[in-house]
XYZ file of C-alpha atoms in Angstrom:
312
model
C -37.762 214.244 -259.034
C -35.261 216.048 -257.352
C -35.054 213.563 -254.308
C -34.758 210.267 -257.065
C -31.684 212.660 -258.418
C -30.460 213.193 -255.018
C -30.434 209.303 -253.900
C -28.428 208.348 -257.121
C -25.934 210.236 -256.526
C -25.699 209.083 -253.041
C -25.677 205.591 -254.284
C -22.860 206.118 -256.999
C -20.897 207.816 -254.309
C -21.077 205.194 -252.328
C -20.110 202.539 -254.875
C -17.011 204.589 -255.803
C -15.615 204.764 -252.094
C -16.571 201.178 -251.477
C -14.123 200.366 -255.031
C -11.627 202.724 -253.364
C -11.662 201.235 -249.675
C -11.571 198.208 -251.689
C -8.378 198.789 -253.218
C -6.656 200.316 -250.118
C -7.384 197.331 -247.991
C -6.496 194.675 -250.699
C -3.072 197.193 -251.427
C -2.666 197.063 -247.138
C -2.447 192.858 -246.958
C 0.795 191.494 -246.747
C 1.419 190.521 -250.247
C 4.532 189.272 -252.906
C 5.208 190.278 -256.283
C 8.223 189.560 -258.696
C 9.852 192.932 -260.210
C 12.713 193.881 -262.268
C 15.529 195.704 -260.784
C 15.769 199.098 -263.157
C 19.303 200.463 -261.753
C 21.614 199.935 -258.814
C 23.721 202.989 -257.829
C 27.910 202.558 -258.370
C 28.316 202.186 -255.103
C 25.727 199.413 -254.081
C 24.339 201.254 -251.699
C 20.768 201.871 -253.377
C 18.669 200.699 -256.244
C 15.458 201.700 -257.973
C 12.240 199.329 -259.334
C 9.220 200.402 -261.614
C 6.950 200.854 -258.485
C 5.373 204.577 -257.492
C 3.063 206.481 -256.549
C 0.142 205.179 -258.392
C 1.268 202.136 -256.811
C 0.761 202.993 -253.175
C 4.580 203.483 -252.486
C 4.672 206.658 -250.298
C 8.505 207.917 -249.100
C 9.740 206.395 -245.620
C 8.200 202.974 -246.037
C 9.595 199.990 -245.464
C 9.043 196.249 -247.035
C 11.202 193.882 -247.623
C 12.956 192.586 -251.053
C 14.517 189.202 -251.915
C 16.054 186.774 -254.527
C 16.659 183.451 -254.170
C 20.223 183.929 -251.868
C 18.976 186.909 -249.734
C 16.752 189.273 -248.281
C 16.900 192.645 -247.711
C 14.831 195.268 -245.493
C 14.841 198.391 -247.047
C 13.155 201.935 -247.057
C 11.808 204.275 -249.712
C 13.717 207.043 -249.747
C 12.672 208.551 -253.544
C 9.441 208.299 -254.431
C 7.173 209.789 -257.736
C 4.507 208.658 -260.149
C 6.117 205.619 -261.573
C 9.338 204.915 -260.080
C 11.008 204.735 -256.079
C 14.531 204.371 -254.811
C 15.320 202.006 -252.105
C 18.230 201.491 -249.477
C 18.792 198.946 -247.146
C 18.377 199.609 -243.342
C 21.312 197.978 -242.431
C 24.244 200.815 -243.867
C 26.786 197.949 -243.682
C 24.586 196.406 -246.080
C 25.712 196.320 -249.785
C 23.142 195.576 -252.846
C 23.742 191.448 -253.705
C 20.937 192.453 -256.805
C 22.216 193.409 -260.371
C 20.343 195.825 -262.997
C 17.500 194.084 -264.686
C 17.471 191.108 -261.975
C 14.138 189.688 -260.881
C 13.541 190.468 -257.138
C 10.493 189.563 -255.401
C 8.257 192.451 -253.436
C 6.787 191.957 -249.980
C 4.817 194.625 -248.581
C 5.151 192.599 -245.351
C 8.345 194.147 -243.976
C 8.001 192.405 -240.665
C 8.596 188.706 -241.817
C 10.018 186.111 -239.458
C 12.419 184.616 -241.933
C 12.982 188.058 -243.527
C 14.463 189.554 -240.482
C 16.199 186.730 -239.791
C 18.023 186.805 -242.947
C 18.484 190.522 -242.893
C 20.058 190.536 -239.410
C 22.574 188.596 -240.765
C 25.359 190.253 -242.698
C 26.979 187.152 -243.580
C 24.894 186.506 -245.846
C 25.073 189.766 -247.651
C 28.886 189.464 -247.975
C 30.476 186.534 -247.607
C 33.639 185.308 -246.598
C 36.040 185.869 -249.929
C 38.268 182.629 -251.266
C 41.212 183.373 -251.084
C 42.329 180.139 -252.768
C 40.755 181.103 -255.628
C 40.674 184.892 -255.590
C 44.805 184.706 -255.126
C 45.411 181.402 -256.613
C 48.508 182.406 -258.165
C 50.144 182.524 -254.913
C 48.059 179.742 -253.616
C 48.094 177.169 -256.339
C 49.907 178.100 -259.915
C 53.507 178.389 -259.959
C 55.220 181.948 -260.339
C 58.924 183.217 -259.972
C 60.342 185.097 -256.859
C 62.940 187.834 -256.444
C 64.999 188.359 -253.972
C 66.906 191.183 -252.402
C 68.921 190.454 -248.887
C 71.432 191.283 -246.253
C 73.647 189.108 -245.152
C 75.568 188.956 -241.461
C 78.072 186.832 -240.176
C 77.571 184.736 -237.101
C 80.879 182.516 -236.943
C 83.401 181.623 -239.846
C 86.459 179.535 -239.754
C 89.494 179.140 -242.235
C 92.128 176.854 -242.768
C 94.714 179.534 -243.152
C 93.290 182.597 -240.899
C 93.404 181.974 -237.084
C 90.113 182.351 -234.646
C 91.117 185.238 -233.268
C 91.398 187.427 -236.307
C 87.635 186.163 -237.901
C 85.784 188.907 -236.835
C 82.834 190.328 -239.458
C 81.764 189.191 -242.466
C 78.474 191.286 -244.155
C 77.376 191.419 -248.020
C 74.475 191.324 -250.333
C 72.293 188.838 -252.123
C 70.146 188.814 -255.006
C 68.000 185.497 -256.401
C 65.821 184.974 -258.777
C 63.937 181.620 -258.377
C 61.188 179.828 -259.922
C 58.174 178.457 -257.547
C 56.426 174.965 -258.557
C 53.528 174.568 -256.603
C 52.599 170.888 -256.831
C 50.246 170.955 -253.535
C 48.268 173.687 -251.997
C 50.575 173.564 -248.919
C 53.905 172.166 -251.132
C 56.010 173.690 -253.798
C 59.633 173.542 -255.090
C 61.789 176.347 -256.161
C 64.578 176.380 -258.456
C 66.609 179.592 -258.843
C 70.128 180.876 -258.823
C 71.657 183.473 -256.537
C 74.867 186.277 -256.558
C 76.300 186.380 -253.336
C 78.797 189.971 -253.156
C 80.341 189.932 -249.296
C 83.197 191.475 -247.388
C 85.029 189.763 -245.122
C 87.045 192.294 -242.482
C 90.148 191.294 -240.918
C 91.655 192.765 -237.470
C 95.362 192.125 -237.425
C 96.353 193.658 -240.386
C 93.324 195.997 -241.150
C 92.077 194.346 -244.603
C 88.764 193.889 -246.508
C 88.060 190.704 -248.331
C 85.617 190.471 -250.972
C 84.358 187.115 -252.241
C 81.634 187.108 -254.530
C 79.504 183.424 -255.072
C 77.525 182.573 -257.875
C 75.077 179.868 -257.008
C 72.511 176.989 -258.323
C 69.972 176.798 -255.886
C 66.694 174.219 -254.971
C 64.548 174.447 -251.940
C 60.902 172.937 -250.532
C 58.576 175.034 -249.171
C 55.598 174.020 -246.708
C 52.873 176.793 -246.588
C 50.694 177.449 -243.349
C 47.923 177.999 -245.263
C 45.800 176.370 -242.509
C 46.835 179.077 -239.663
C 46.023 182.312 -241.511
C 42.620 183.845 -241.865
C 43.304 186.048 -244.773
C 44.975 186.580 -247.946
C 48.747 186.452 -246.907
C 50.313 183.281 -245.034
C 53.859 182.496 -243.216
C 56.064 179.628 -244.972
C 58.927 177.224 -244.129
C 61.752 176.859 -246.480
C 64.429 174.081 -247.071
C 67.039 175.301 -249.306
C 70.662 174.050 -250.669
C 72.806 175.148 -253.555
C 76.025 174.807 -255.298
C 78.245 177.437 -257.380
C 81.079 178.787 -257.932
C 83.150 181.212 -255.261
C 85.849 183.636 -255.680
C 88.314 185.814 -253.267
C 90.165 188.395 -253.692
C 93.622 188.738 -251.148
C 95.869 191.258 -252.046
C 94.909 191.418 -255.480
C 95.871 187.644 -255.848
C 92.575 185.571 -256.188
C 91.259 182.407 -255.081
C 88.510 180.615 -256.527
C 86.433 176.903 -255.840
C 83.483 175.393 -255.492
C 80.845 176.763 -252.869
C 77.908 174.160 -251.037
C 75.208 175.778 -249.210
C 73.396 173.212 -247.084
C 71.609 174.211 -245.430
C 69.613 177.633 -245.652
C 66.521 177.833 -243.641
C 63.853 180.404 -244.006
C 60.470 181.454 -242.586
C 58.947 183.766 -244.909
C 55.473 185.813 -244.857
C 54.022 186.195 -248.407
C 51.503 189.258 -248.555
C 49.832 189.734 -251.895
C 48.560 193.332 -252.202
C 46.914 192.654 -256.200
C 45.978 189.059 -257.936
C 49.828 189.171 -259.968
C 52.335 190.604 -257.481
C 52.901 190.083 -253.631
C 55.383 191.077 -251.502
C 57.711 188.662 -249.536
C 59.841 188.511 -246.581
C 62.273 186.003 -245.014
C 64.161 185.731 -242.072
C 66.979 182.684 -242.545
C 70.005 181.186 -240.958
C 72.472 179.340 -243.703
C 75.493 177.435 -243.907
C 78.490 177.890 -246.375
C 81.379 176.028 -247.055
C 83.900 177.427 -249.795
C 86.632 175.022 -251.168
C 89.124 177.331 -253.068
C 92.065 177.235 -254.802
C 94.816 179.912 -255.235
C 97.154 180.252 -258.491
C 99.762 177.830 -256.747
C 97.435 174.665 -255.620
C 96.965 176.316 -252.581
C 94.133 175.264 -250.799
C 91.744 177.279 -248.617
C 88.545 176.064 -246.828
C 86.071 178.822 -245.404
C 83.172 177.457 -243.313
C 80.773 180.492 -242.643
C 77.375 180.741 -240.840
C 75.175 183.712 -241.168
C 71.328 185.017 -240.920
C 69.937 186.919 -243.884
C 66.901 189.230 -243.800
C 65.200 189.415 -247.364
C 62.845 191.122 -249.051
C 61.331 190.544 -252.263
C 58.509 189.957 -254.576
C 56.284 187.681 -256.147
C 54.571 187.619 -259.639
């Protein structure tokens, strides 16, 4: 009796293991599963599923999950009963998957394809658009202002001799609005205050002239030579106005053409509503004014401006 008792239990001992073994080596094959992403951490650098313990997840392994863009290798890093938290092997890598996302499971961590994919960062993070991540400075129109200084290259006058045109140095502020009708192409149309002093020799005397001007220019954007978010522009740019002088408190005033100014800028936006610009430009003036007695005075000027300003 005893040995019957003895040989059952030896027989239901061995069924047991064999439903154990059984479940090891089927839990052992390579094999895929969908799952549903539970959390991912604020910064992307780890997430968690609804796999544990019970399910054979022990800390330190290593399979591989993947949605229909990407695949990641990762390891266990968390493990209990139910649950296990997961970061990528790569640390450059960032989390592409989203809370309650379906991901797929493969306890094959040593894929072909898989690794393949995962040695590639690219496709982790792609290359932003910057057309349309900054596409207010890349496609929709938006005003500009200005700040500048101004210098004096050369200036002649009908009524002041060569030798006593010596400086000439003054402010500018603009305000101008940019219509982008082409990526690379846009027009502006603004208005500028022009506040300069012009410094004779022989006498000693300072001569302001202010200028208040209607202005148009075209833009070309090299859009195609930059690799990032800002880019360096051409500018074409004329204007017409008003401009006034002041000589010993007797004052002169006419019409003012600027044609041409031109500019190479370099717009860098540092949010998705403002950027910061700045321009380098060379410009030519040509005053017509007119004193209290019909007197007539022409002023031809040259100058280079460096501006800074924004965009928004």
């Amino acid at each position: 009796m005893g040995y019957f008792r003895t040989l059952h239990y030896l027989i239901f001992l061995i069924g047991l293991c064999s439903i154990h073994f059984s479940t090891l080596l089927a839990a052992s094959r390579p094999h895929e599963e969908l799952m549903v992403v539970q959390t991912v951490s604020t910064d992307r650098r780890s997430f968690v599923v609804a796999k544990g313990v019970k399910d054979g997840i022990a800390t330190g392994q290593e399979v591989i999950f993947a949605n229909e863009n990407v695949s990641i290798l990762c390891r266990a890093y968390e493990v209990n009963r139910n649950y296990s938290l997961w970061r990528p092997i790569d640390k450059n890598i960032n989390i592409p998957f989203n809370k309650e996302d379906f991901i797929s499971y493969n306890s094959h961590a040593y894929g072909n394809v898989a690794l393949e994919i995962v040695g590639d960062i690219n496709n982790l993070t792609p290359e932003v658009n910057y057309d349309i991540e900054f596409r207010k400075f890349r496609s929709s129109n938006n005003f500009s202002l200005k700040a500048s200084f101004d210098q004096g290259f050369s200036q002649s006058s009908s009524d002041v001799s060569a030798d006593n045109n010596s400086k000439r140095s003054g402010f500018s502020y603009a305000l101008e609005y940019n219509f982008r009708f082409l990526p690379e192409f846009e027009m502006s149309f603004g208005g500028r205050i022009d506040n300069e002093v012009y410094r004779l020799t022989d006498p000693q005397l300072d001569i302001p002239t202010t200028r208040v001007m209607g202005t148009i220019a075209a833009t070309y954007h090299l859009m195609a030579f930059s690799k990032n978010k800002n880019n360096f522009y051409l500018t074409l740019a004329a204007g017409i106005g008003k401009s006034t002088t002041t000589v010993n408190e007797e004052t002169s005033s006419g019409i003012v053409t600027l044609l041409p100014e031109v500019r190479l800028g370099h717009i860098m936006p540092y949010s998705k509503s403002v950027a910061m610009i700045f321009e380098a430009s060379i410009e030519s003036l040509s005053a017509h004014e007119k004193f209290s007695d019909n007197t007539e005075q022409v002023t031809n000027i040259l100058s280079a401006k460096l501006t800074l300003g924004l965009r928004f």
